[in-house]
Short mmCIF file of C-alpha atoms and ligand atoms in Angstrom, two decimals:
data_model
loop_
_atom_site.label_atom_id
_atom_site.label_comp_id
_atom_site.label_asym_id
_atom_site.label_seq_id
_atom_site.Cartn_x
_atom_site.Cartn_y
_atom_site.Cartn_z
CA MET A 4 0.00 0.00 0.00
CA MET A 5 1.35 3.42 -0.96
CA ASP A 6 -0.50 5.54 1.62
CA TYR A 7 2.01 8.28 2.55
CA PHE A 8 3.88 7.89 -0.74
CA ASP A 9 0.77 9.09 -2.60
CA LYS A 10 -0.27 11.60 0.05
CA PHE A 11 2.94 13.64 0.03
CA LEU A 12 4.01 13.07 -3.57
CA VAL A 13 4.52 16.08 -5.84
CA ALA A 14 2.63 15.25 -9.02
CA PRO A 15 5.12 15.01 -11.90
CA ASP A 16 5.50 18.23 -13.91
CA SER A 17 2.99 20.11 -11.76
CA LYS A 18 2.80 23.65 -10.48
CA VAL A 19 3.63 23.51 -6.77
CA ASP A 20 2.09 25.87 -4.21
CA LEU A 21 3.81 25.36 -0.85
CA GLY A 22 1.31 27.77 0.70
CA LYS A 23 -1.27 25.01 0.36
CA VAL A 24 0.70 22.53 2.45
CA ASP A 25 0.25 22.80 6.21
CA PRO A 26 3.68 22.40 7.86
CA ASP A 27 1.90 21.56 11.15
CA PHE A 28 0.08 18.57 9.67
CA LYS A 29 0.26 15.47 11.87
CA ASP A 30 -2.41 13.25 10.35
CA LYS A 31 -4.38 11.26 12.91
CA HIS A 32 -1.72 11.51 15.59
CA GLU A 33 -2.18 13.53 18.77
CA SER A 34 1.41 13.61 19.85
CA HIS A 35 4.83 12.10 19.51
CA LYS A 36 3.90 9.64 22.25
CA SER A 37 0.90 8.27 20.41
CA ALA A 38 2.89 7.98 17.16
CA LEU A 39 5.89 6.32 18.78
CA PRO A 40 4.91 2.67 18.24
CA GLU A 41 4.35 3.38 14.54
CA ILE A 42 7.63 5.29 14.24
CA GLN A 43 9.50 2.43 15.86
CA ALA A 44 7.84 -0.18 13.65
CA TYR A 45 8.80 1.68 10.45
CA SER A 46 12.29 2.26 11.73
CA GLU A 47 12.77 -1.46 12.31
CA LYS A 48 11.22 -2.30 8.96
CA LEU A 49 13.55 0.15 7.21
CA GLY A 50 16.56 -1.62 8.74
CA GLU A 51 15.28 -4.93 7.35
CA LEU A 52 14.62 -3.51 3.89
CA GLN A 53 18.08 -2.01 3.71
CA HIS A 54 19.57 -5.35 4.70
CA LEU A 55 17.62 -6.93 1.88
CA MET A 56 18.91 -4.38 -0.66
CA TYR A 57 22.44 -4.95 0.61
CA ALA A 58 22.12 -8.73 0.31
CA GLU A 59 20.45 -8.56 -3.08
CA ASN A 60 23.22 -6.29 -4.37
CA LYS A 61 21.32 -5.43 -7.55
CA ARG A 62 20.11 -1.88 -7.08
CA SER A 63 20.62 1.13 -4.87
CA LEU A 64 18.72 3.98 -3.24
CA LEU A 65 19.52 7.68 -3.32
CA ILE A 66 17.75 9.85 -0.76
CA CYS A 67 17.97 13.63 -1.24
CA LEU A 68 17.12 15.89 1.68
CA GLN A 69 16.44 19.55 1.04
CA GLY A 70 14.95 22.26 3.19
CA ARG A 71 15.66 25.64 4.66
CA ASP A 72 18.07 26.16 7.53
CA ALA A 73 16.83 24.31 10.64
CA ALA A 74 14.28 22.35 8.58
CA GLY A 75 15.64 19.15 10.09
CA LYS A 76 17.94 17.57 7.51
CA ASP A 77 20.48 16.50 10.16
CA GLY A 78 17.72 15.29 12.50
CA THR A 79 16.18 13.19 9.75
CA ILE A 80 19.49 11.49 9.05
CA ASN A 81 19.98 10.83 12.74
CA HIS A 82 16.48 9.57 13.55
CA VAL A 83 15.18 7.99 10.34
CA LEU A 84 18.38 6.59 8.96
CA GLY A 85 19.83 5.74 12.35
CA ALA A 86 18.07 2.39 11.95
CA VAL A 87 20.12 1.56 8.92
CA ASN A 88 23.35 -0.45 9.06
CA PRO A 89 26.22 2.02 8.48
CA GLN A 90 27.93 -0.61 6.34
CA GLY A 91 25.25 -0.26 3.68
CA CYS A 92 24.96 3.50 3.67
CA THR A 93 26.89 6.66 2.83
CA VAL A 94 26.02 10.22 3.83
CA THR A 95 27.31 13.23 1.90
CA GLY A 96 26.74 16.87 2.78
CA PHE A 97 26.95 19.51 0.07
CA LYS A 98 28.25 22.90 1.18
CA VAL A 99 29.57 25.92 -0.70
CA PRO A 100 31.62 24.26 -3.47
CA SER A 101 35.35 23.92 -2.83
CA LYS A 102 37.82 25.32 -5.34
CA GLU A 103 38.12 21.92 -6.98
CA GLU A 104 34.34 21.38 -7.09
CA ALA A 105 33.75 24.86 -8.50
CA ALA A 106 36.22 24.10 -11.28
CA HIS A 107 33.86 21.35 -12.57
CA ASP A 108 30.27 21.16 -13.75
CA PHE A 109 27.73 21.31 -10.91
CA LEU A 110 26.87 17.61 -11.05
CA TRP A 111 30.45 16.37 -10.78
CA ARG A 112 30.63 16.34 -6.98
CA CYS A 113 27.20 14.70 -6.74
CA HIS A 114 27.87 11.99 -9.29
CA LYS A 115 30.91 10.89 -7.29
CA ALA A 116 28.69 10.37 -4.23
CA VAL A 117 25.83 8.32 -5.75
CA PRO A 118 25.27 4.87 -4.23
CA ALA A 119 26.96 1.70 -5.46
CA LYS A 120 24.74 -1.34 -6.00
CA GLY A 121 23.29 -2.65 -2.75
CA GLN A 122 23.82 0.68 -0.98
CA PHE A 123 21.81 3.60 0.34
CA ALA A 124 23.28 7.07 -0.21
CA ILE A 125 21.92 10.10 1.58
CA PHE A 126 22.47 13.59 0.24
CA ASN A 127 22.28 16.26 2.95
CA ARG A 128 21.55 19.08 0.49
CA SER A 129 22.23 18.01 -3.07
CA HIS A 130 22.57 19.04 -6.71
CA TYR A 131 19.37 21.06 -6.14
CA GLU A 132 21.41 23.73 -4.32
CA ASP A 133 22.47 24.79 -7.79
CA VAL A 134 18.92 25.86 -8.64
CA LEU A 135 18.13 27.12 -5.11
CA VAL A 136 20.78 29.17 -3.30
CA VAL A 137 22.50 29.83 -6.62
CA ARG A 138 19.28 31.19 -8.11
CA VAL A 139 18.20 33.20 -5.05
CA HIS A 140 21.59 34.92 -4.77
CA ASN A 141 22.24 35.25 -8.51
CA LEU A 142 25.48 33.30 -8.23
CA VAL A 143 25.19 32.47 -11.92
CA PRO A 144 23.04 34.14 -14.58
CA LYS A 145 19.45 32.97 -15.11
CA LYS A 146 20.24 31.52 -18.52
CA ILE A 147 22.69 29.12 -16.83
CA TRP A 148 20.61 27.94 -13.85
CA GLU A 149 17.48 27.65 -15.98
CA ARG A 150 19.15 24.95 -18.11
CA ARG A 151 19.97 22.99 -14.97
CA PHE A 152 16.45 21.60 -14.56
CA ASP A 153 17.02 19.64 -17.78
CA HIS A 154 20.51 18.65 -16.69
CA ILE A 155 19.17 17.40 -13.35
CA ASN A 156 16.36 15.44 -14.98
CA ALA A 157 18.78 13.83 -17.43
CA PHE A 158 21.23 13.01 -14.60
CA GLU A 159 18.53 11.39 -12.50
CA GLU A 160 17.28 9.43 -15.49
CA LEU A 161 20.79 8.12 -16.05
CA LEU A 162 20.98 6.99 -12.42
CA HIS A 163 17.56 5.38 -12.67
CA ASP A 164 18.61 3.49 -15.81
CA ASN A 165 21.48 2.13 -13.76
CA ASP A 166 19.06 0.76 -11.11
CA THR A 167 19.47 3.61 -8.66
CA HIS A 168 16.12 4.45 -7.12
CA ILE A 169 15.76 8.10 -6.15
CA LEU A 170 13.48 9.62 -3.50
CA LYS A 171 13.68 13.35 -2.73
CA PHE A 172 12.26 15.00 0.37
CA PHE A 173 11.56 18.68 0.91
CA LEU A 174 11.22 19.35 4.65
CA HIS A 175 8.52 21.98 4.90
CA ILE A 176 8.63 24.29 7.95
CA SER A 177 7.04 27.67 8.66
CA PRO A 178 9.02 30.90 9.21
CA ASP A 179 7.94 30.97 12.85
CA GLU A 180 9.13 27.44 13.42
CA GLU A 181 12.51 28.24 11.87
CA LEU A 182 12.94 31.22 14.18
CA ARG A 183 11.86 29.13 17.18
CA ARG A 184 14.49 26.53 16.32
CA PHE A 185 17.21 29.18 15.91
CA LYS A 186 16.26 30.54 19.36
CA GLU A 187 16.34 27.05 20.87
CA ARG A 188 19.93 26.69 19.69
CA ILE A 189 20.93 29.81 21.62
CA ASP A 190 19.73 28.21 24.85
CA ASP A 191 21.24 24.77 24.23
CA PRO A 192 25.01 24.43 24.80
CA ALA A 193 25.01 21.27 22.67
CA ARG A 194 23.72 23.16 19.67
CA GLN A 195 25.17 26.65 20.05
CA TRP A 196 27.95 25.69 17.65
CA LYS A 197 25.34 25.35 14.90
CA ILE A 198 24.34 29.02 15.08
CA SER A 199 25.46 31.04 12.11
CA GLU A 200 24.63 34.60 11.26
CA ALA A 201 24.35 33.49 7.64
CA ASP A 202 21.22 31.51 8.59
CA TYR A 203 19.51 34.66 9.90
CA ALA A 204 20.69 36.54 6.82
CA GLU A 205 18.75 34.12 4.61
CA ARG A 206 15.41 34.86 6.27
CA PRO A 207 14.61 37.99 4.24
CA TYR A 208 14.90 35.77 1.15
CA TRP A 209 12.16 33.43 2.41
CA ASP A 210 9.78 34.13 -0.49
CA ALA A 211 12.51 33.94 -3.11
CA TYR A 212 13.45 30.51 -1.73
CA THR A 213 9.79 29.47 -1.77
CA GLU A 214 9.60 30.31 -5.45
CA ALA A 215 12.85 28.47 -6.18
CA PHE A 216 11.73 25.38 -4.24
CA GLU A 217 8.33 25.37 -5.94
CA ASP A 218 9.93 25.50 -9.35
CA ALA A 219 12.50 22.80 -8.63
CA LEU A 220 9.93 20.48 -7.07
CA GLY A 221 7.44 20.92 -9.90
CA LYS A 222 9.94 20.66 -12.75
CA CYS A 223 11.95 17.76 -11.33
CA SER A 224 9.37 15.49 -9.71
CA LYS A 225 9.35 12.52 -12.06
CA LYS A 226 7.93 9.04 -11.82
CA HIS A 227 11.45 7.63 -11.58
CA ALA A 228 12.67 10.36 -9.18
CA PRO A 229 9.75 11.78 -7.20
CA TRP A 230 9.76 14.73 -4.81
CA PHE A 231 7.76 14.69 -1.59
CA VAL A 232 6.73 17.72 0.46
CA ILE A 233 6.97 16.63 4.10
CA PRO A 234 5.18 18.66 6.79
CA ALA A 235 8.10 19.18 9.16
CA ASN A 236 7.10 21.56 11.95
CA HIS A 237 6.68 18.47 14.14
CA LYS A 238 9.97 16.64 14.04
CA TRP A 239 8.40 13.33 15.02
CA PHE A 240 5.83 13.57 12.24
CA ARG A 241 8.57 14.35 9.74
CA ASN A 242 10.42 11.22 10.89
CA LEU A 243 7.28 9.11 10.69
CA ALA A 244 6.35 10.37 7.22
CA ILE A 245 9.79 9.84 5.71
CA SER A 246 10.34 6.40 7.20
CA LYS A 247 6.86 5.33 6.16
CA ILE A 248 7.39 6.51 2.55
CA LEU A 249 10.76 4.74 2.42
CA CYS A 250 9.18 1.52 3.71
CA GLU A 251 6.23 1.71 1.35
CA TYR A 252 8.49 2.27 -1.64
CA LEU A 253 11.10 -0.34 -0.76
CA THR A 254 8.47 -2.96 0.10
CA ALA A 255 6.89 -2.49 -3.33
CA LEU A 256 10.24 -3.35 -4.95
CA ASP A 257 9.63 -6.91 -3.78
CA MET A 258 13.31 -7.58 -3.22
CA LYS A 259 14.47 -11.12 -2.55
CA TYR A 260 17.42 -12.56 -0.70
CA PRO A 261 19.72 -14.29 -3.19
CA GLU A 262 19.54 -18.08 -3.31
CA PRO A 263 22.36 -19.77 -1.40
CA THR A 264 25.32 -20.46 -3.65
CA VAL A 265 26.00 -23.81 -1.95
CA ASN A 266 23.95 -26.94 -1.36
CA LEU A 267 22.81 -26.48 2.23
CA GLU A 268 22.22 -30.20 2.80
CA ASP A 269 25.77 -30.97 1.69
CA ILE A 270 27.15 -28.28 3.97
CA LYS A 271 25.14 -29.58 6.89
CA LYS A 272 26.31 -33.16 6.30
CA LYS A 273 29.90 -32.17 5.77
CA TYR A 274 30.44 -29.71 8.60
CA HIS A 275 27.63 -30.10 11.13
CA GLN A 276 27.22 -33.84 11.45
CA ALA A 277 29.88 -34.12 14.13
CA GLU A 278 28.33 -31.23 16.04
CA LYS A 279 25.01 -33.04 16.05
CA THR A 280 26.53 -36.26 17.30
CA GLU A 281 28.33 -34.37 20.07
CA SER A 282 25.12 -32.69 21.21
CA GLU A 283 23.22 -35.97 20.97
CA LEU A 284 25.83 -37.56 23.22
CA GLU A 285 25.27 -34.98 25.95
P1 LIG B 3 24.35 22.86 6.69
O1 LIG B 3 23.43 24.05 6.83
O2 LIG B 3 24.07 22.05 5.46
O3 LIG B 3 24.44 22.04 7.94
P2 LIG B 3 26.37 24.85 6.39
O4 LIG B 3 25.83 25.66 7.52
O5 LIG B 3 27.85 24.79 6.18
O6 LIG B 3 25.84 23.36 6.47
O7 LIG B 3 25.66 25.36 5.07
C1 LIG B 3 26.04 24.95 3.83
C2 LIG B 3 25.82 26.13 2.92
O8 LIG B 3 26.34 25.82 1.64
C3 LIG B 3 24.35 26.46 2.74
O9 LIG B 3 24.13 27.81 2.95
C4 LIG B 3 24.09 26.10 1.29
O10 LIG B 3 23.11 26.87 0.69
C5 LIG B 3 25.47 26.33 0.69
N1 LIG B 3 25.65 25.63 -0.60
C6 LIG B 3 25.45 24.32 -0.85
N2 LIG B 3 25.65 24.06 -2.16
C7 LIG B 3 25.97 25.24 -2.74
C8 LIG B 3 26.28 25.63 -4.06
N3 LIG B 3 26.30 24.74 -5.05
N4 LIG B 3 26.56 26.92 -4.30
C9 LIG B 3 26.55 27.82 -3.30
N5 LIG B 3 26.26 27.52 -2.02
C10 LIG B 3 25.98 26.25 -1.73
#
């Protein structure tokens, strides 16, 4: 069943209006406490599904996380993907391009970080920064960033043709919630290091970012690489929604453990017969 997958999906090639999505949405749940059993069940299930993908070693999953500052990208990685075996997963953050990165095309640094077969890869920010921050701050002319929607769609199609499944999540928070989270950081010694004046400086560009996100989501949500708008004012609901979508999608892939490469009966006879006799003797 694709319940949350369908609910939060951005219809391919649609016009997105983020104003119509309630960032406070929490479905039927009253509170974190009442949602906890469901969150834990999906978390466990996600661990199993990743193990299956790892064992199958045929395809891979790319998860892109985008959102404004304090939208919860780090928290999502910690809470949703914490259930996943680190051996089958890579996480890559995309910051202001280094000198070497800036000397290449914008997809170069992302292509290097896509998942190998059997693996999950998480992008904390992604190639979409090049049609978001770059657009909002005019870091390149419009005629350059405008072409990037086609480049991104072609890139994601290439990955898909190589059995990389792609799911992209926009973490949708309100301006008030962002400010509340910034303030919380000031009062929390464990998070004061995260405070940056640059984050506050982005707030006057809120509407310009909204427009850039809406365009990117609408133009680049494809059947083979869908975008989801996740109500993210409640961190626990964000975690529930993303883990549920991941589980729904991965379950539908109907992955199978590979057949054993040996004859199990032969192995048992050859190596476990003695063990059995020993235990029978006890
Ligand atoms: P984060 O907020 O991801 O934890 P930082 O505080 O270092 O980490 O922010 C990374 C910054 O890098 C963000 O402001 C983001 O917009 C910026 N950035 C990412 N990719 C690009 C890019 N291609 N061009 C310009 N800036 C970028």
